[in-house]
Coordinates of C-alpha atoms in Angstrom, one line a residue:
X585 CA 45.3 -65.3 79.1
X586 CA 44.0 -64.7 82.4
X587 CA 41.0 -65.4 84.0
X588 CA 39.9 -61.7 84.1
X589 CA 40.4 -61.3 80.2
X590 CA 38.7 -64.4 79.5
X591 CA 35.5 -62.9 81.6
X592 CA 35.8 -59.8 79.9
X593 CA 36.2 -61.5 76.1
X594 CA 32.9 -63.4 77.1
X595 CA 30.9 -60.6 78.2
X596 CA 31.8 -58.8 75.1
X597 CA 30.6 -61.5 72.8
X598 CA 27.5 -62.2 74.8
X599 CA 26.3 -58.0 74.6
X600 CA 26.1 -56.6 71.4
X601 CA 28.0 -53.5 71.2
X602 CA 26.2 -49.9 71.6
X603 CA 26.6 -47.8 68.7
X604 CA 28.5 -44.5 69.2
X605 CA 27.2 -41.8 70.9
X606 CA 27.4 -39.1 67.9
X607 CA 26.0 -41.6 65.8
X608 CA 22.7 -42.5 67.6
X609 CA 22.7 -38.5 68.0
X610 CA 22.8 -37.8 64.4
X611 CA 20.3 -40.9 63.9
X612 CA 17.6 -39.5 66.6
X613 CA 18.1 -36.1 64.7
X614 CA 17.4 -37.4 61.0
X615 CA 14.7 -39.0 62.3
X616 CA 13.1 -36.4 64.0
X617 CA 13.5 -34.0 60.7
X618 CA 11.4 -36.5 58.9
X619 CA 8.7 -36.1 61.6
X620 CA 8.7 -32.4 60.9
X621 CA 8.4 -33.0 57.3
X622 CA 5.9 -36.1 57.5
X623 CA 3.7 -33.2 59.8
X624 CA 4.5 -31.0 57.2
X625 CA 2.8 -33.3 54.3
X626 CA 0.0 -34.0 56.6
X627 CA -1.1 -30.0 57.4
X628 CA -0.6 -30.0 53.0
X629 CA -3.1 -32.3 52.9
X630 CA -5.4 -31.4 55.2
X631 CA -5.7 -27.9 53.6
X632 CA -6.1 -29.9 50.1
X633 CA -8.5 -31.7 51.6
X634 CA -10.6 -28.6 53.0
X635 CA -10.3 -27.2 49.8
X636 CA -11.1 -29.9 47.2
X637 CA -14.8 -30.9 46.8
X638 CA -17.9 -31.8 44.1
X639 CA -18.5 -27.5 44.3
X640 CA -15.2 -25.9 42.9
X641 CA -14.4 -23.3 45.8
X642 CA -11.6 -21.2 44.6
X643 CA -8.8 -21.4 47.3
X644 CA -8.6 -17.8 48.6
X645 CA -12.0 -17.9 49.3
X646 CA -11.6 -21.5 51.1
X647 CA -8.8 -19.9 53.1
X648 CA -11.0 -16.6 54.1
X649 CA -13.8 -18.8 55.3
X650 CA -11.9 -21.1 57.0
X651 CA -10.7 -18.8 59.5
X652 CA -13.8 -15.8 59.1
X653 CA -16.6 -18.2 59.0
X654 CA -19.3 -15.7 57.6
X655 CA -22.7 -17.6 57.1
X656 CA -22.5 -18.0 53.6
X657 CA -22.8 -21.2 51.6
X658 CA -19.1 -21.0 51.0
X659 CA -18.7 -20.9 54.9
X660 CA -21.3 -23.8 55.5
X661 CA -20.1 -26.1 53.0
X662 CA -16.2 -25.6 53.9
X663 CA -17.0 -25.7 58.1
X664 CA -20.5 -28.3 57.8
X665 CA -18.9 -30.7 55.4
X666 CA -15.1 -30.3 54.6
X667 CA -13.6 -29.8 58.0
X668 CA -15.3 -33.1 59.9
X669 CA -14.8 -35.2 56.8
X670 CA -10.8 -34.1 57.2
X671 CA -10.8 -34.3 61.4
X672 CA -12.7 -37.5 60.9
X673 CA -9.9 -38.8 58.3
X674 CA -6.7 -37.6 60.7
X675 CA -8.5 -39.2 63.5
X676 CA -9.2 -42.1 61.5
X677 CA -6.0 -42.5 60.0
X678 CA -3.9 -41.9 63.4
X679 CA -6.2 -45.5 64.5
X680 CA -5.4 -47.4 61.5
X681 CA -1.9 -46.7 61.1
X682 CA -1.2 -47.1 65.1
X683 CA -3.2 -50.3 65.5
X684 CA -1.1 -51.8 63.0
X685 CA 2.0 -50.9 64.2
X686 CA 0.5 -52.2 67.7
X687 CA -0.8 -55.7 66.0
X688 CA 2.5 -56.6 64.2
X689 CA 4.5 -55.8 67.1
X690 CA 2.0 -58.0 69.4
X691 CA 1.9 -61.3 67.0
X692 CA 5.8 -60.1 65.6
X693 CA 3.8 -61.0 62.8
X694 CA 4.3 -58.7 59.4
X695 CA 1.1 -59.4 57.8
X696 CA -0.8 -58.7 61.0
X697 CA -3.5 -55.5 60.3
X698 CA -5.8 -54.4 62.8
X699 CA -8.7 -56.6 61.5
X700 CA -6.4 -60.0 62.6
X701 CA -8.1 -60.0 66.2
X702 CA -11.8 -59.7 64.8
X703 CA -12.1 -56.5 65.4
X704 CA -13.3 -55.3 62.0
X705 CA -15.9 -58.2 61.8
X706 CA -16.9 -57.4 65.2
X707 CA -17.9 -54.2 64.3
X708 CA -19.2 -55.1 60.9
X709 CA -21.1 -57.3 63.1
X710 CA -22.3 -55.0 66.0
X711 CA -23.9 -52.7 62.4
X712 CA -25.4 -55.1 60.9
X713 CA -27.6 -56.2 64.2
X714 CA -27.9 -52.3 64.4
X715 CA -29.7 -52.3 60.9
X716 CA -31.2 -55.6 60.8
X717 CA -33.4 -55.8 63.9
X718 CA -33.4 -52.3 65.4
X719 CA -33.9 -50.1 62.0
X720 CA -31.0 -47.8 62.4
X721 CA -29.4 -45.8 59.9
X722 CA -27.8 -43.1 60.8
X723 CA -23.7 -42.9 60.9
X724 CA -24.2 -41.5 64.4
X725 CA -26.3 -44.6 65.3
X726 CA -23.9 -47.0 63.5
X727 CA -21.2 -45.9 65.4
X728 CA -22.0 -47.0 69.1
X729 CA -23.2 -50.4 67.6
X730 CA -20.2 -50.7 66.0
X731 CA -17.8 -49.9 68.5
X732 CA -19.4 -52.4 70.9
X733 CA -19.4 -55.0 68.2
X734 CA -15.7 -54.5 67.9
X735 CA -15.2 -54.5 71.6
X736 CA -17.1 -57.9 72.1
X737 CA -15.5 -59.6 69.5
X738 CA -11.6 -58.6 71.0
X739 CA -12.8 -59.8 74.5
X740 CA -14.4 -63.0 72.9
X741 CA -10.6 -63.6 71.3
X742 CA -8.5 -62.8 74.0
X743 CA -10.6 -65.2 76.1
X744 CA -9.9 -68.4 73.7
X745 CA -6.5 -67.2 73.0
X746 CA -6.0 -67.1 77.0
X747 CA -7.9 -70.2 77.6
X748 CA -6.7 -72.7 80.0
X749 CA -3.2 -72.4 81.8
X750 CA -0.7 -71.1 79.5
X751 CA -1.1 -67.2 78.7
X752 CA -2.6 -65.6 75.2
X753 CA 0.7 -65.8 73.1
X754 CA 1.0 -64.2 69.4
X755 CA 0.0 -68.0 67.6
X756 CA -2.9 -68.3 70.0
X757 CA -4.1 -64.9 69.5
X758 CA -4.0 -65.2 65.7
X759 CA -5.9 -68.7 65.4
X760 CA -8.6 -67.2 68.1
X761 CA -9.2 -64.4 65.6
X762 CA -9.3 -66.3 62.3
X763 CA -12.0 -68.5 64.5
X764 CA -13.9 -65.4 65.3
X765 CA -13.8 -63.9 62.4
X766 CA -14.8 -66.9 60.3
X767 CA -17.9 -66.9 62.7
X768 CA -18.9 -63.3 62.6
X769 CA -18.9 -63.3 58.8
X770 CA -21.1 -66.7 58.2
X771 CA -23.4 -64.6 60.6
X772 CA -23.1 -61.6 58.6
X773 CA -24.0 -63.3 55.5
X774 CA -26.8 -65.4 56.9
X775 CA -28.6 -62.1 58.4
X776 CA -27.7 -59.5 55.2
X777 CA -29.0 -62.2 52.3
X778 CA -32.2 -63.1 54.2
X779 CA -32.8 -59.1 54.7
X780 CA -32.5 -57.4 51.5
X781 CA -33.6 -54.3 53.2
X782 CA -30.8 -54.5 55.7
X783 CA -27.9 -55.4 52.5
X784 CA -29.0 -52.2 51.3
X785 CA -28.0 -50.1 53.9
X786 CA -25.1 -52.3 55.4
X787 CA -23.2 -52.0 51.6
X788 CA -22.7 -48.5 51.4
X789 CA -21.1 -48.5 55.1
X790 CA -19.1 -51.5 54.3
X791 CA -17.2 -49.7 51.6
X792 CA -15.3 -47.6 53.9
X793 CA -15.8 -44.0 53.5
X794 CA -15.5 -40.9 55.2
X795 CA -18.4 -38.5 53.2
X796 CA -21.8 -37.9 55.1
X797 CA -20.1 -37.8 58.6
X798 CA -20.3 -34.5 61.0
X799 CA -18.4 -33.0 63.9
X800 CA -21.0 -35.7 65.9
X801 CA -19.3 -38.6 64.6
X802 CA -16.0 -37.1 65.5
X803 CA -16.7 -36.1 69.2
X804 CA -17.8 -39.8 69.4
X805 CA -14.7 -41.8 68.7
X806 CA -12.3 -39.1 69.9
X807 CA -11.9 -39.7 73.5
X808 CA -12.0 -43.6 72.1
X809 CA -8.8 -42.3 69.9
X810 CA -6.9 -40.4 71.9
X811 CA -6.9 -43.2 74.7
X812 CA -6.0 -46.0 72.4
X813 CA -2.8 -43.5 71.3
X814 CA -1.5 -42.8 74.8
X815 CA -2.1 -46.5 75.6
X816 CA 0.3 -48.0 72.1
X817 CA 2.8 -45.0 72.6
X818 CA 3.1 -46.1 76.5
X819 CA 3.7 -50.0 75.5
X820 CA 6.5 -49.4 73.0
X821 CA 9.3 -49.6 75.5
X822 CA 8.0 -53.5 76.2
X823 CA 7.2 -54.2 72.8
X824 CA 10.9 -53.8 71.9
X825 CA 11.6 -56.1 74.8
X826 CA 9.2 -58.5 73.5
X827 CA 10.4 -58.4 69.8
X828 CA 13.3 -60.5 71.3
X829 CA 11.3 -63.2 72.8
X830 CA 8.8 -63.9 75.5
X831 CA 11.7 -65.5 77.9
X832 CA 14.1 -62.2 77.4
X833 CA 11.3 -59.9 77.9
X834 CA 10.8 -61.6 81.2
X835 CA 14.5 -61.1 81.6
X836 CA 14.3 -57.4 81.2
X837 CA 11.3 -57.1 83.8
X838 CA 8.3 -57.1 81.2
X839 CA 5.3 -57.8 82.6
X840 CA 4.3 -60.4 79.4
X841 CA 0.6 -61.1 80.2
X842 CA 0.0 -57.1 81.1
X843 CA 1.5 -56.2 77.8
X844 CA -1.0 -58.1 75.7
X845 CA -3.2 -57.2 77.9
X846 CA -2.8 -54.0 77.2
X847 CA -2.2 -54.4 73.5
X848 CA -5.1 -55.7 72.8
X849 CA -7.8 -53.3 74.9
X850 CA -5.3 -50.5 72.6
X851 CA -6.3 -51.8 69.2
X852 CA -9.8 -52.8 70.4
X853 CA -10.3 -49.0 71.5
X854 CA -8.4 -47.4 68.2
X855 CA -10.3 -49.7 65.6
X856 CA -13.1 -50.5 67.1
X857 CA -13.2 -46.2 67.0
X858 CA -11.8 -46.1 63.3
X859 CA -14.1 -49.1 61.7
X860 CA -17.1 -47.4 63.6
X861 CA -16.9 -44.2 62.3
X862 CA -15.7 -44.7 58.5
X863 CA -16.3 -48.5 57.7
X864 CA -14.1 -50.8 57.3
X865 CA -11.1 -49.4 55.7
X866 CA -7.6 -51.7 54.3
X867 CA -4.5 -51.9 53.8
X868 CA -3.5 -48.5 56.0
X869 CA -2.5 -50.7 59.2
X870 CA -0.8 -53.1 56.8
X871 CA 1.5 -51.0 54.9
X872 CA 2.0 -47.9 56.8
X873 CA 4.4 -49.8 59.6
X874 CA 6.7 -51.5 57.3
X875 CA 6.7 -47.7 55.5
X876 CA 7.8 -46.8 59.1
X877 CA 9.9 -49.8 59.6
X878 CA 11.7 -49.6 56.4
X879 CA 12.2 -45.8 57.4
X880 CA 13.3 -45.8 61.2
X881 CA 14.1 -49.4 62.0
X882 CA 12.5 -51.8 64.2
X883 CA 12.3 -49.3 67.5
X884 CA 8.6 -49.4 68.1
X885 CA 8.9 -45.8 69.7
X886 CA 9.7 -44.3 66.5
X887 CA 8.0 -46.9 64.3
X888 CA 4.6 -45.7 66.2
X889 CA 5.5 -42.0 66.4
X890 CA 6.2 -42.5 62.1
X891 CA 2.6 -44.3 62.0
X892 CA 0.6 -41.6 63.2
X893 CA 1.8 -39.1 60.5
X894 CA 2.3 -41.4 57.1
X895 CA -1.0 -43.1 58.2
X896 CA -3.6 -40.2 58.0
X897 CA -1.4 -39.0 54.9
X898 CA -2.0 -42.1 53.4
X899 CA -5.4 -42.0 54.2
X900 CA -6.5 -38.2 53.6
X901 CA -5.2 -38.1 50.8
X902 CA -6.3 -40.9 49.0
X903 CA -9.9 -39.4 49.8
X904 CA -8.8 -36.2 48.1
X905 CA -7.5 -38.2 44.9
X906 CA -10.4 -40.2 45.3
X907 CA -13.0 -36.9 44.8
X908 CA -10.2 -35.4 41.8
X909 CA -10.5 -39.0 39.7
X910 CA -14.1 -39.4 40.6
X911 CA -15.6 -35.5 39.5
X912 CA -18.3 -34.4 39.2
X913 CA -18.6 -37.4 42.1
X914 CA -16.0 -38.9 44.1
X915 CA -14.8 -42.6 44.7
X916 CA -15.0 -43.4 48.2
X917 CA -11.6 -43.9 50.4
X918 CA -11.8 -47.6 51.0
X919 CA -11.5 -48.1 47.8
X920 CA -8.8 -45.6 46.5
X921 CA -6.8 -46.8 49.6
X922 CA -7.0 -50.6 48.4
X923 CA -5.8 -49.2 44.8
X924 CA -2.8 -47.2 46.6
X925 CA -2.2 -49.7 49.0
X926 CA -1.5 -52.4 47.6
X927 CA 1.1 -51.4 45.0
X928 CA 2.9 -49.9 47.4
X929 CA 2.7 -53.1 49.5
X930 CA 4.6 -55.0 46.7
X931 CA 7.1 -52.5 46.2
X932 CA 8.0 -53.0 50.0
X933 CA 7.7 -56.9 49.8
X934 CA 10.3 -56.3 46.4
X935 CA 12.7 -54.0 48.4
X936 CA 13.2 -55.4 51.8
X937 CA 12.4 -58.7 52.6
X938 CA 9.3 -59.5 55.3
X939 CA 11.0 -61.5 58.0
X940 CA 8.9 -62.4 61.2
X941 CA 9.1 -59.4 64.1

């Protein structure tokens, strides 16, 4: 064998081979079907969710007023009530289900959820100070309180995960937020059971719901949104880079430190936005990637463009069961999603085993 074929049998063992051109084709177009149907389930639901409520609105009429608003109670109900609760659980749900996709693919760790880095706490945090010692209580007040809660706490972890000379990897990131987090709850606890007052209040924005907010609450967190989404859907290239390694994603001109860097302000600005407006709210960042995941692959690009359809799915309409179980009342969403979360968590573990990202 000559020297030439021996170079050439080496490269071809060292790079994995490409799959075919028609296949990746067909693969990109399956894919993107399943976009245009999960978009297709999510308008579905939406309109369910406009049209489900405590008053029984027959669905003509829901469909008239929706797009003839008229002044009448029908009209106020479906465009003062209905409408921001299901804008506020798409928004919502597009923060959840993105920042988890983000958080596993930062750690490549698959029980990673968007409350790892303190986030959740922080904002839990930044409420209860809002309740305790200023007397707020107002969803609009809660929600600038919150989001600056969440924002200190992600700072507060990326500083000890980054501390001294070596740079915030995945392990140091995790143990800085399980630090923070273990904080911010003793202080929770210590402030809420010496202020019965202020338990009062905090509880029923603790359970995670989306009822009570308006169009206020919405135009507060979207610019906070829409940020966080152009920032993940920009970093997906790298994180597929960095999924092989720190060392390879050097290799392929990955700018490591930037990327976390990134990351994290990403899922600091999408939950900080989502725990701020609707409470804290589980399992949608955990389960919707590996829904995505077990769908599309590993690519984060598609993993992330899955995320922000299946997550607001997940989420809008387990507020719509949660008012159709709960009638004449309703059962708010961070519970139902808990109940249809974690089942469907199992069945994923059961199927397809959980390896490290």
């Amino acid at each position: 064998m000559s020297v030439e074929t021996r170079a050439k049998v080496g490269r071809d063992a060292e790079e994995p081979s490409a799959p075919p051109r028609g296949r990746g084709a067909a693969m990109a177009a399956v894919r993107s079907v399943g976009l245009l149907v999960a978009l297709a389930a999510l308008v579905v639901i939406a309109l369910l969710s406009v049209w489900s409520g405590t008053r029984d609105i027959p669905f003509t009429s829901t469909w008239g007023v929706l797009w003839n608003p008229d002044g009448s109670q029908t009209s106020v109900i479906i465009h003062s009530y209905r409408i921001p609760r299901t804008v506020l659980g798409l928004l919502v749900g597009v923060a959840l289900g993105l920042s988890g996709a983000l958080m596993q693919a930062l750690t490549r760790n698959p029980l990673a959820d968007p409350g790892l880095l303190g986030v959740s706490l922080g904002a839990s945090t930044g409420v209860v100070v809002a309740i305790a010692f200023l007397g707020i209580g107002s969803a609009l007040g809660y929600v600038w309180f919150a989001f600056v809660g969440a924002a200190v706490a992600s700072v507060v972890v990326f500083l000890l995960g980054s501390a001294g000379r070596k740079l915030a990897t995945p392990d140091r990131l995790v143990v800085a937020g399980a630090s923070v987090t273990a904080v911010l709850y003793a202080f929770n606890s210590a402030i809420l059971l010496l202020n019965p007052r202020a338990f009062n209040q905090f509880r029923h924005w603790t359970v995670g719901a989306l009822a009570g907010r308006r169009m206020d609450v919405v135009w507060v967190i979207l610019p906070f949104v829409v940020a966080g989404l152009v920032l993940a859907l920009l970093l997906a290239p790298s994180l597929n880079a960095l999924a092989m390694g720190d060392q390879l994603g050097r290799a392929l001109g990955v700018n490591v430190g930037r990327t976390r860097i990134l990351g994290v302000i990403a899922v600091m600005l999408l939950c900080g936005a989502a725990t701020a407006a609707a409470g804290p709210i589980g399992f949608v960042g955990l389960v919707v990637p590996h829904v995505a995941r077990f769908l599309v692959g590993p690519d984060q690009r598609w993993v992330m463009a899955y995320s922000v359809l299946l997550a607001p799915i997940l989420l809008v309409g387990s507020d719509v069961l949660g008012r159709v179980i709960g009638a004449p009342g309703e059962i708010q969403v961070g519970i139902v999603t808990a109940f249809v979360g974690a089942p469907l968590f199992l069945v994923l573990c059961r199927r397809r085993k959980l390896v490290m990202l």
